[in-house]
Coordinates of C-alpha atoms in Angstrom, one line a residue:
M1 CA 0.2 -0.2 0.1
L2 CA 1.5 3.6 -1.2
R3 CA 1.2 5.6 1.8
S4 CA -0.2 9.0 1.4
L5 CA -0.7 12.7 3.1
T6 CA -4.3 13.9 2.5
P7 CA -5.3 17.2 1.4
E8 CA -7.3 17.8 4.9
A9 CA -4.3 16.9 6.9
A10 CA -1.7 19.1 4.8
L11 CA -4.0 21.9 5.5
R12 CA -4.2 21.7 9.2
A13 CA 0.0 21.3 8.9
A14 CA -0.3 24.3 7.0
Q15 CA -2.6 26.2 9.2
A16 CA -0.4 24.9 12.5
A17 CA 3.1 26.3 11.1
L18 CA 1.3 29.9 10.0
Q19 CA -0.4 29.7 13.9
S20 CA 3.3 28.7 15.9
C21 CA 5.0 31.2 13.5
A22 CA 2.2 34.0 14.3
R23 CA 2.3 33.7 18.2
T24 CA 6.1 34.8 17.8
G25 CA 5.1 37.7 15.7
Y26 CA 6.0 36.3 12.5
Q27 CA 4.2 36.1 9.3
V28 CA 4.8 33.8 7.2
G29 CA 3.7 31.7 4.0
G30 CA 3.5 27.6 4.5
A31 CA 3.0 25.0 1.9
V32 CA 3.2 21.3 2.0
S33 CA 3.5 19.1 -0.6
D34 CA 2.8 15.2 -1.5
R35 CA 5.7 12.5 -1.4
A36 CA 6.3 13.7 -5.3
G37 CA 6.8 17.1 -4.4
H38 CA 3.5 18.1 -6.0
S39 CA 1.7 20.9 -4.0
L40 CA -1.4 20.1 -1.5
V41 CA -1.4 23.4 0.2
M42 CA 0.0 27.0 0.0
L43 CA -1.3 29.3 3.1
R44 CA 0.3 32.7 3.3
D45 CA -0.6 35.2 6.2
R46 CA -2.3 38.5 5.0
L47 CA 1.0 40.2 6.0
A48 CA 3.7 37.9 4.6
G49 CA 5.6 39.2 1.9
P50 CA 5.3 38.7 -1.5
H51 CA 7.8 36.2 -2.3
T52 CA 6.9 34.0 1.0
P53 CA 4.6 31.3 -0.7
E54 CA 6.8 30.3 -3.7
T55 CA 9.7 30.0 -1.1
A56 CA 7.4 28.0 1.5
L57 CA 6.6 25.6 -1.5
N58 CA 10.2 25.2 -3.2
K59 CA 11.5 24.6 0.6
A60 CA 9.3 21.7 0.6
Y61 CA 10.1 20.8 -2.3
A62 CA 13.6 20.3 -1.7
A63 CA 12.6 18.4 1.7
V64 CA 10.8 15.7 -0.2
T65 CA 13.3 15.3 -3.1
F66 CA 16.1 15.1 -1.6
K67 CA 14.4 13.5 2.0
M68 CA 16.0 15.6 4.5
D69 CA 15.6 18.5 6.2
T70 CA 16.6 22.2 4.4
L71 CA 18.6 23.5 7.2
A72 CA 20.8 19.9 7.0
F73 CA 20.9 20.2 3.1
A74 CA 21.9 23.9 3.5
R75 CA 24.9 22.3 5.4
A76 CA 25.3 19.5 3.4
T77 CA 25.6 21.5 -0.1
Q78 CA 27.9 24.6 0.9
A79 CA 30.4 25.9 -1.4
T80 CA 33.4 23.8 0.3
E81 CA 31.1 20.7 -0.2
V82 CA 30.8 18.4 -3.5
S83 CA 27.5 18.5 -3.8
S84 CA 27.3 22.3 -3.9
G85 CA 26.1 22.4 -7.2
I86 CA 22.8 20.9 -6.6
R87 CA 21.5 23.7 -4.9
E88 CA 21.3 25.5 -9.0
L89 CA 18.9 22.8 -9.5
P90 CA 15.5 24.7 -10.4
R91 CA 13.3 25.1 -7.2
V92 CA 15.9 24.0 -5.0
V93 CA 16.2 26.2 -1.8
A94 CA 18.9 25.4 1.0
I95 CA 17.5 27.3 3.7
G96 CA 16.1 26.0 6.9
G97 CA 12.4 25.9 7.0
G98 CA 11.8 22.7 5.0
L99 CA 11.2 19.7 6.6
P100 CA 10.1 16.0 5.2
I101 CA 7.1 14.4 6.6
E102 CA 6.3 10.7 7.1
S103 CA 4.2 7.9 8.4
A104 CA 5.2 4.6 9.6
G105 CA 8.7 4.6 7.8
S106 CA 7.6 6.3 4.7
L107 CA 7.8 9.4 3.0
V108 CA 4.5 11.0 3.0
G109 CA 5.1 14.7 1.9
S110 CA 7.0 17.8 3.2
I111 CA 6.2 20.9 4.4
G112 CA 8.1 24.4 3.2
V113 CA 7.9 27.5 6.0
S114 CA 9.1 31.0 4.8
G115 CA 8.9 34.6 6.1
A116 CA 10.3 34.5 9.8
P117 CA 13.5 36.2 9.9
G118 CA 16.1 33.8 8.8
G119 CA 16.0 30.0 7.8
D120 CA 16.1 28.8 11.7
A121 CA 13.1 30.6 13.0
D122 CA 11.5 29.3 9.5
H123 CA 12.3 26.0 10.7
A124 CA 11.0 26.3 13.9
C125 CA 7.7 27.0 12.8
A126 CA 7.6 24.2 10.2
P127 CA 6.8 21.6 12.8
G128 CA 2.9 22.1 12.3
I129 CA 3.6 18.1 11.5
A130 CA 3.1 17.8 15.3
A131 CA -1.0 18.5 14.4
I132 CA -1.4 16.0 12.1
N133 CA 0.3 13.2 13.7
D134 CA -3.0 11.2 14.4
D135 CA -3.6 11.6 10.6
L136 CA -0.2 10.2 10.1
E137 CA -0.7 6.6 12.0
F138 CA -2.4 5.4 8.7

């Protein structure tokens, strides 16, 4: 059986990420993709910057494509690393804020957040995944 993330669960995860950032005073965009990197949900706080939707979508895409959070991906692809050129691929964003979403050991999607001041702050908001833990136990 192929595990997949439902649009309803994706929406709850994105909403939780926006709420988490709002509690710390950040206006962000949050996106959730399926296991293939296709967008399921994109939300933008009404005061978030115009760049946040696309950046959040691309952080989610990078997290699911490389099967790692984008903070770790940023470190692994620094200019001094052999794999640094991979950052030049379309839609690849090597800044914190993207995390894979797993269920029972299977990759089912990813979440991306953009708009907080820096990738570390985006990363801290991204675990909207906790809001959908029950949905991930298929």
